[in-house]
mmCIF file of C-alpha atoms and ligand atoms in Angstrom:
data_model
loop_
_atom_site.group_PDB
_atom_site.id
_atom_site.type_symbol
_atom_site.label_atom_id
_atom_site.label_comp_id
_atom_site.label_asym_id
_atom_site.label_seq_id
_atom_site.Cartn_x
_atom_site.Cartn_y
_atom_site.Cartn_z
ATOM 1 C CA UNK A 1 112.874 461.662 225.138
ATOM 2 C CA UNK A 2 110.156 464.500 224.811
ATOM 3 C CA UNK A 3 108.731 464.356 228.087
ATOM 4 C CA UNK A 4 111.339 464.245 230.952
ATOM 5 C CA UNK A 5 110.767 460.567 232.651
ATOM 6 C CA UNK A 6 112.670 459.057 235.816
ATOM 7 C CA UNK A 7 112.662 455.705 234.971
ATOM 8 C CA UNK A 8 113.172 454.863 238.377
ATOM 9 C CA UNK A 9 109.505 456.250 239.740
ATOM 10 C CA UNK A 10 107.383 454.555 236.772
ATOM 11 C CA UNK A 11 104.247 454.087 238.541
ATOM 12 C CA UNK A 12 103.424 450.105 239.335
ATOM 13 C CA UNK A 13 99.561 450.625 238.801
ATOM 14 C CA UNK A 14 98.069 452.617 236.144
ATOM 15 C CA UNK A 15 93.578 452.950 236.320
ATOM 16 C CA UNK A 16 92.364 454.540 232.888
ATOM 17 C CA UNK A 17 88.997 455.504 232.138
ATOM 18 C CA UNK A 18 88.962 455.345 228.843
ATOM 19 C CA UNK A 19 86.155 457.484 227.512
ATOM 20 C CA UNK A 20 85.425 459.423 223.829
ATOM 21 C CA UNK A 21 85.210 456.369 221.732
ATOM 22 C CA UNK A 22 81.503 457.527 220.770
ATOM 23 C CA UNK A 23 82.530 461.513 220.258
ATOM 24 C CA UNK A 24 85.587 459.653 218.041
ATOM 25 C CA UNK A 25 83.121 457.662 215.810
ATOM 26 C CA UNK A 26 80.800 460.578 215.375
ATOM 27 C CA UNK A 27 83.374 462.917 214.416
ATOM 28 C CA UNK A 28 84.124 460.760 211.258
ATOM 29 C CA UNK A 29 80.277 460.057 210.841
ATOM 30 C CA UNK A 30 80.646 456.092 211.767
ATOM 31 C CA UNK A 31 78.225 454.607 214.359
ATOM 32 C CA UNK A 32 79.433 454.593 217.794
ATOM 33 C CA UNK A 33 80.431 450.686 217.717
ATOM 34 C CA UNK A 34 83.381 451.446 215.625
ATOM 35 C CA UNK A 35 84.222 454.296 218.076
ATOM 36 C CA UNK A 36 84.701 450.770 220.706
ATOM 37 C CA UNK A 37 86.645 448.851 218.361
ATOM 38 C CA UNK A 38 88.895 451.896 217.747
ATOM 39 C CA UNK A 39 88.813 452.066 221.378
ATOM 40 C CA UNK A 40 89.329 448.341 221.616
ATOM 41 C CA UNK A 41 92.635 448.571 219.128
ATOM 42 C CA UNK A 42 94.232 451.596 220.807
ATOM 43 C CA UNK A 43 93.838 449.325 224.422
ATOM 44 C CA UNK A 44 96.404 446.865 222.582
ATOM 45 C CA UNK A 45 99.200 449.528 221.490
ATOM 46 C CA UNK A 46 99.143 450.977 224.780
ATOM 47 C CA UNK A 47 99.279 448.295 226.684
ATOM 48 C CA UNK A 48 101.866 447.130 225.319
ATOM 49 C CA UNK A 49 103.408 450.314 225.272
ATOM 50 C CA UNK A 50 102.635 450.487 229.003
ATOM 51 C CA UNK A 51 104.375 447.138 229.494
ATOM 52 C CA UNK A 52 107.896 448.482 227.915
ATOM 53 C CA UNK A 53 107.633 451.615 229.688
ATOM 54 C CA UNK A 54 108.071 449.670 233.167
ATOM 55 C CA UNK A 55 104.676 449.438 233.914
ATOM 56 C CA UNK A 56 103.223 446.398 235.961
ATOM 57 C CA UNK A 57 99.614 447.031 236.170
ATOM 58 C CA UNK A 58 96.901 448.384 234.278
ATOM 59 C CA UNK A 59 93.331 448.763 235.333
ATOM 60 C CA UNK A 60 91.028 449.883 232.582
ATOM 61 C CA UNK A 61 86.939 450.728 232.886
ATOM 62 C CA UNK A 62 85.525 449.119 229.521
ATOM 63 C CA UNK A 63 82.219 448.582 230.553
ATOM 64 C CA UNK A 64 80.820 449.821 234.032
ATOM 65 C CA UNK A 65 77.312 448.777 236.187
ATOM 66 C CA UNK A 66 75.769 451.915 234.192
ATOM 67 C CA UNK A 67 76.496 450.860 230.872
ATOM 68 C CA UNK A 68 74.226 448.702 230.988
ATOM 69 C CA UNK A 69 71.719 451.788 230.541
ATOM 70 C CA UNK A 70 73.058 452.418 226.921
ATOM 71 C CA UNK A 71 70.969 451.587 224.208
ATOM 72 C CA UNK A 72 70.619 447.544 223.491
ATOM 73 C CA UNK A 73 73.054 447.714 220.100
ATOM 74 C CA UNK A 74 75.416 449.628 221.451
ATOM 75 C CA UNK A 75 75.758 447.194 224.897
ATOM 76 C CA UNK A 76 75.411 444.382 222.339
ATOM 77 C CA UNK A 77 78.128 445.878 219.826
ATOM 78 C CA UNK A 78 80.054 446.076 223.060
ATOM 79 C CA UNK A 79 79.518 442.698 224.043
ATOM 80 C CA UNK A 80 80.451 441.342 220.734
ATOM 81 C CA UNK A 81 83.676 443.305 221.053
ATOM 82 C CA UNK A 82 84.633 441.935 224.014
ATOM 83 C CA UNK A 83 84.029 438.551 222.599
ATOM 84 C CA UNK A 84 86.467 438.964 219.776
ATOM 85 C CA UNK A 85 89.215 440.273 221.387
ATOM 86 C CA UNK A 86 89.195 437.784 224.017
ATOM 87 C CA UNK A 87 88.478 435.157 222.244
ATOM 88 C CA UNK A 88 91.436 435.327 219.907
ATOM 89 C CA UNK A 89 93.307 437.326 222.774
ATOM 90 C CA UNK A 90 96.660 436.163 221.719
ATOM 91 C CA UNK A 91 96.598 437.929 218.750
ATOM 92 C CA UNK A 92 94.233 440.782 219.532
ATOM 93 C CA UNK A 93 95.288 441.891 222.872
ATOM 94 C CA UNK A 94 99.287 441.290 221.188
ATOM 95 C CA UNK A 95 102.205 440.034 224.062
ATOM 96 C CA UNK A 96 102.923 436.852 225.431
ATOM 97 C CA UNK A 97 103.762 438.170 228.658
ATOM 98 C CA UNK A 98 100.365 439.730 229.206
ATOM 99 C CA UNK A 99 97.961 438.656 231.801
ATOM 100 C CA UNK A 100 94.570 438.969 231.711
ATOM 101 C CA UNK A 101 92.240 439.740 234.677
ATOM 102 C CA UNK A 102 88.564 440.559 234.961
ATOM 103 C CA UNK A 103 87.373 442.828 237.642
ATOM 104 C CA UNK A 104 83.411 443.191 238.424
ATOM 105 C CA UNK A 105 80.284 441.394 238.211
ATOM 106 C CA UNK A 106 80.003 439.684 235.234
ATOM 107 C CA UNK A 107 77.197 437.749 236.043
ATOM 108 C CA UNK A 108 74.659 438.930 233.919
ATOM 109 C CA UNK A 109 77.177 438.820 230.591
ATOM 110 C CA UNK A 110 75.973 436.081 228.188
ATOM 111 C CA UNK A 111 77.387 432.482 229.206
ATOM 112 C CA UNK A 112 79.740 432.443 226.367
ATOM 113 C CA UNK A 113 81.586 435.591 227.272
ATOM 114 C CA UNK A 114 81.848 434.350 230.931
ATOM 115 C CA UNK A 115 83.577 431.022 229.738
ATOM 116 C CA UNK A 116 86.046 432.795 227.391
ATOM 117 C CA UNK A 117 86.801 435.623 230.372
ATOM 118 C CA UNK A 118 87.734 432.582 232.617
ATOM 119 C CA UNK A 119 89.717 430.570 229.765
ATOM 120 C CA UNK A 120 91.862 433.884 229.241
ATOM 121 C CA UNK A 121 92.237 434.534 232.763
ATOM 122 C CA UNK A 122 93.398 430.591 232.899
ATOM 123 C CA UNK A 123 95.436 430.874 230.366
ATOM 124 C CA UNK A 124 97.302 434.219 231.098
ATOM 125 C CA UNK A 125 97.579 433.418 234.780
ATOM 126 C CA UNK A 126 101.695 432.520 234.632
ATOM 127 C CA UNK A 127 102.410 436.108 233.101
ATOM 128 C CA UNK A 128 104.431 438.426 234.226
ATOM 129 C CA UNK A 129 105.496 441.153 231.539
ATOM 130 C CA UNK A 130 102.073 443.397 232.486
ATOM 131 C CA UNK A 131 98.484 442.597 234.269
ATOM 132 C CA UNK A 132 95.884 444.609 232.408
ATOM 133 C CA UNK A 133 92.544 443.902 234.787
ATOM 134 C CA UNK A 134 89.456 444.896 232.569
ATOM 135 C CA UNK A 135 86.572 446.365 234.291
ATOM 136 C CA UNK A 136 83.593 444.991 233.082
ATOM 137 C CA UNK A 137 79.851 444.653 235.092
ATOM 138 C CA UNK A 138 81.986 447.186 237.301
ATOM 139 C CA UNK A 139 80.796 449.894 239.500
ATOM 140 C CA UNK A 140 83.120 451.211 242.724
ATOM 141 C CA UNK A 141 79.485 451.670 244.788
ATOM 142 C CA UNK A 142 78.679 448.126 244.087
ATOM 143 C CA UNK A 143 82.055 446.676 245.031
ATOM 144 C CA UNK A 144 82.272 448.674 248.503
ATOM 145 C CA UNK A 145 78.815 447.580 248.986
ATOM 146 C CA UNK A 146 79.748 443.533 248.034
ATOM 147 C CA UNK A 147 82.896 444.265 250.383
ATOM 148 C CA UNK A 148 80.487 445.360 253.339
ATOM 149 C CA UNK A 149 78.165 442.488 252.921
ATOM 150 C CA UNK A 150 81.079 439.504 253.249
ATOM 151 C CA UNK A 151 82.564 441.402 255.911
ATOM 152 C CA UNK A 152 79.216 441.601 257.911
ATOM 153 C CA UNK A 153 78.581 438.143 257.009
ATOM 154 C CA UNK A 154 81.935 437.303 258.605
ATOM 155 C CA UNK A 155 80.884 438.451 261.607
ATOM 156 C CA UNK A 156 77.303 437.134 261.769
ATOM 157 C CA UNK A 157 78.903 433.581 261.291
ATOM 158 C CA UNK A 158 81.731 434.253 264.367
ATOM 159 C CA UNK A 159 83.977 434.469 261.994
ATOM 160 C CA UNK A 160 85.371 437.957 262.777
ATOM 161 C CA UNK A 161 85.124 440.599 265.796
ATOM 162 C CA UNK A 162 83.581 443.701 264.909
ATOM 163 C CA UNK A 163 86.485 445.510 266.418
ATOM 164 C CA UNK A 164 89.101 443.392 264.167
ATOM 165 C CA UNK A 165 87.178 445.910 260.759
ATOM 166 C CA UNK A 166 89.878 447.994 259.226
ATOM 167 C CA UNK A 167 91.033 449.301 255.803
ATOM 168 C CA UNK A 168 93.053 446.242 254.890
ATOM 169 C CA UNK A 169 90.310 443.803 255.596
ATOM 170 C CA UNK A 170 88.198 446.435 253.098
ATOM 171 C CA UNK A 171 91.147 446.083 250.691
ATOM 172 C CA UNK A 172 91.264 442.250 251.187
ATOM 173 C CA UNK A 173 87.551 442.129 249.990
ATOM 174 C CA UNK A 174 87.701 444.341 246.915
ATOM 175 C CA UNK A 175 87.654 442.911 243.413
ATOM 176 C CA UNK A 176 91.909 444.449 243.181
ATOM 177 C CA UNK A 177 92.939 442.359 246.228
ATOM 178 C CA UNK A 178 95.846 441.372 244.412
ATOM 179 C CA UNK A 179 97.667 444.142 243.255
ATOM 180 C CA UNK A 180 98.675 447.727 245.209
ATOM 181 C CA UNK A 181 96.468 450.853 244.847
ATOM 182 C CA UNK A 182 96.786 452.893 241.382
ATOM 183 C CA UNK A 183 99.561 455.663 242.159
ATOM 184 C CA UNK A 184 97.745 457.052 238.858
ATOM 185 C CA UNK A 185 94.511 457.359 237.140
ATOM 186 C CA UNK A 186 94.174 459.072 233.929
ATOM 187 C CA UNK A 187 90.889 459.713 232.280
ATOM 188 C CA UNK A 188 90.674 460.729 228.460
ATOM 189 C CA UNK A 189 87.644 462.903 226.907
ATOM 190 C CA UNK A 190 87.406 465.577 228.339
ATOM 191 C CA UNK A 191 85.139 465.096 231.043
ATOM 192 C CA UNK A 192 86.684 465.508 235.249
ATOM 193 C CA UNK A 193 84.835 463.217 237.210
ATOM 194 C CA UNK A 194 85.289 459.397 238.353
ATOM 195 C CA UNK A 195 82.614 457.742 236.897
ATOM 196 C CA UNK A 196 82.382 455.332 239.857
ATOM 197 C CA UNK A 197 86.178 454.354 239.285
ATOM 198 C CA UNK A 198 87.809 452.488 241.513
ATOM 199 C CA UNK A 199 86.255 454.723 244.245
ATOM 200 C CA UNK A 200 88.332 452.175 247.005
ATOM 201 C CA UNK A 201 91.535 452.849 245.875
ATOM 202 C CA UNK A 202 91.881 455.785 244.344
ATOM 203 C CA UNK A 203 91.872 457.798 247.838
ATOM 204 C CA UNK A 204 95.619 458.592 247.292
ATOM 205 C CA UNK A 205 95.822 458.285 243.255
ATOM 206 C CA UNK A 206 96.784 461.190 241.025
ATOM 207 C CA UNK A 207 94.270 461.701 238.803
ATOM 208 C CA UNK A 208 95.313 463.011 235.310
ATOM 209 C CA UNK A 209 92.523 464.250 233.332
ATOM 210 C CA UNK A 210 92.539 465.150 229.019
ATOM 211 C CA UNK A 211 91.062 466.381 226.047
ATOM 212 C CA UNK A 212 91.875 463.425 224.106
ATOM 213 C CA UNK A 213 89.454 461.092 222.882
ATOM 214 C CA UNK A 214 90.519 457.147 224.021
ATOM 215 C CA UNK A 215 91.049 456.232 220.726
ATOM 216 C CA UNK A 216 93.490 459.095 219.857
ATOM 217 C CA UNK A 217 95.343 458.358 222.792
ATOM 218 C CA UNK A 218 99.143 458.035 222.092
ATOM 219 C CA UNK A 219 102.258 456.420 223.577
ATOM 220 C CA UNK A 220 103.403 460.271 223.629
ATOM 221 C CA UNK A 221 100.059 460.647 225.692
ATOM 222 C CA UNK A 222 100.867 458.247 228.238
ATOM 223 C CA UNK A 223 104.344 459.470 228.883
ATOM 224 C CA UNK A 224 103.127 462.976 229.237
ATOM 225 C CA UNK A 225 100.896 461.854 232.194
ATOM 226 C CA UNK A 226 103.206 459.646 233.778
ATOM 227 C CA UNK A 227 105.368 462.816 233.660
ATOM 228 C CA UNK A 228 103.054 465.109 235.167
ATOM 229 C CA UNK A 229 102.404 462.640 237.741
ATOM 230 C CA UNK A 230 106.674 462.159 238.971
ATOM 231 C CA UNK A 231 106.252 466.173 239.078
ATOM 232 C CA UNK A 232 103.193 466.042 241.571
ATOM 233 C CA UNK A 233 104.107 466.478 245.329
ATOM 234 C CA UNK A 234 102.876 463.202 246.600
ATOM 235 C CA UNK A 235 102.659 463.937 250.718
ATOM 236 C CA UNK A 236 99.384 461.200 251.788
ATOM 237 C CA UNK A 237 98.412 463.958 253.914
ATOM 238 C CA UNK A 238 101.431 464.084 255.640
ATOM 239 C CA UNK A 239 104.018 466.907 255.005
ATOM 240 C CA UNK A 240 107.558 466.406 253.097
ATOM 241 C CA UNK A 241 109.663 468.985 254.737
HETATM 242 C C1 LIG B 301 83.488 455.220 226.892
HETATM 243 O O1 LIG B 301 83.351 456.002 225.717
HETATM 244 C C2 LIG B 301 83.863 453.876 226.556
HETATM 245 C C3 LIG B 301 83.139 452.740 226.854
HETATM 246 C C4 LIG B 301 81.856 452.791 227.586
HETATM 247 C C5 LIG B 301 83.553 451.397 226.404
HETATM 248 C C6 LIG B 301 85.021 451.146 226.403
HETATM 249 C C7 LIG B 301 85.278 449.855 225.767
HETATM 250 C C8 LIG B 301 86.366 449.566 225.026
HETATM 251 C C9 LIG B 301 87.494 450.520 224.770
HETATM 252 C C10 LIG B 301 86.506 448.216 224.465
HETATM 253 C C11 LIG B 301 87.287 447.385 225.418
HETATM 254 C C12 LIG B 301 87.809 446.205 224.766
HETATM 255 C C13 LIG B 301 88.523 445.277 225.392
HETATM 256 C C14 LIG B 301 89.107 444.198 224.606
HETATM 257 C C15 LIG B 301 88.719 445.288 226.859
HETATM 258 P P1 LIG B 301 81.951 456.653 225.393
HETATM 259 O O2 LIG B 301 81.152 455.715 224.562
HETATM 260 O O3 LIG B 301 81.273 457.098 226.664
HETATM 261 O O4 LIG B 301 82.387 457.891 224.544
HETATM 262 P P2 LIG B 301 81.617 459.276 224.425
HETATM 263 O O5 LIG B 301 81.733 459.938 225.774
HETATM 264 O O6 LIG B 301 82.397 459.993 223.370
HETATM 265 O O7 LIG B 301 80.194 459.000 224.017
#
């Protein structure tokens, strides 16, 4: 193998931000929409790539609470995207044993797009190969801030002591409450910041930061950053001697 992996430490929970899908379609002169739908396509190899590598759980950002900023035909060209592949997600989004999860506030997405996010979610729900949760309507602000309000809530309605708040009652109310923190987050495109990223459960993630754009992303890609991540001196601010 070219990049020395312990299978044994594969991490369980992999966040990607997967940015450079516009800087990809404007390198070849195509309108940022195909950028997505390159972006879209290269989501399916890795995945799947993810899922015979040993990993459980993927968490990716495809469309965050600030997106919604862009310009209307690129949200809409992003919208329609999302509609394709998940409405024919058995042959877009590739293995049987993949389950689907949605992640955020997808209120405001057209009515259409809701139904087909819950009829994959239904549908996927008895998988167990890999869970890729898609971000979408997502913002790590919004989602602490969601968290705060049922918890306060909780406790206006007697249903929980003020003094009974702690980080796994936060972690109960976040959109991930099923699955462990990400041991790793890797972020493609040059840029080294969060983006609003899984804010919550990132405080102990390695973050893994490249040049690549999403689209160019490669199975070799992945492996490299899951190798520079069993090579990191993980010590959750304790000490390993
Ligand atoms: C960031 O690149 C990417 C996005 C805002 C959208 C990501 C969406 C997908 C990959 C499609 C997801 C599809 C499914 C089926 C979940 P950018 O546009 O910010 O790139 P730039 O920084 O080069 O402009």
């Amino acid at each position: 193998m070219k990049y020395d992996i312990d299978v044994s430490r594969i991490p369980n929970h992999i966040g990607i931000i997967m940015d450079g899908n516009g800087r990809y379609a404007e390198k070849r002169g195509l309108p940022r929409t195909a950028g997505h739908k390159a972006g879209a396509e290269n989501l399916r190899k890795i995945t799947e790539f993810a899922r015979n590598t040993g990993v459980k759980n993927m968490t990716v950002y495809a469309f965050s609470t600030e997106n919604w900023k862009r310009p209307s035909a690129e949200v809409s060209g992003i919208m329609k995207l999302l509609g394709f592949y998940l409405g024919d997600w058995k042959r877009q989004l590739g293995d049987s044993d993949l389950r689907i999860r949605v992640i955020g506030d997808v209120s405001a997405f057209e009515p259409s797009l809701q139904k087909k996010i819950a009829f994959v979610e239904k549908q996927t729900e008895k998988e167990t190969g890999i869970t890729l949760n898609i971000a979408l309507g997502y913002g790590g602000r919004d989602e602490i801030v969601r968290a705060g309000k049922k918890i306060a809530q909780m406790c206006v309605d007697g249903k929980l002591k003020i003094s009974d708040i702690d980080e796994p009652l936060f972690s109960s109310m976040m959109y991930t409450h099923y699955v462990a923190d990400p041991e790793l987050i890797i972020r493609t495109g040059g840029e080294i910041r969060t983006s609003n990223f899984l804010l919550w459960q990132s405080a102990y993630a390695e973050y893994y930061f490249t040049d690549v754009l999403w689209p160019e992303f490669t199975p070799d890609d992945l492996l490299k950053a899951i190798a520079s991540y069993q090579n990191r001196d993980r010590r959750f601010g304790g000490l390993n001697k």
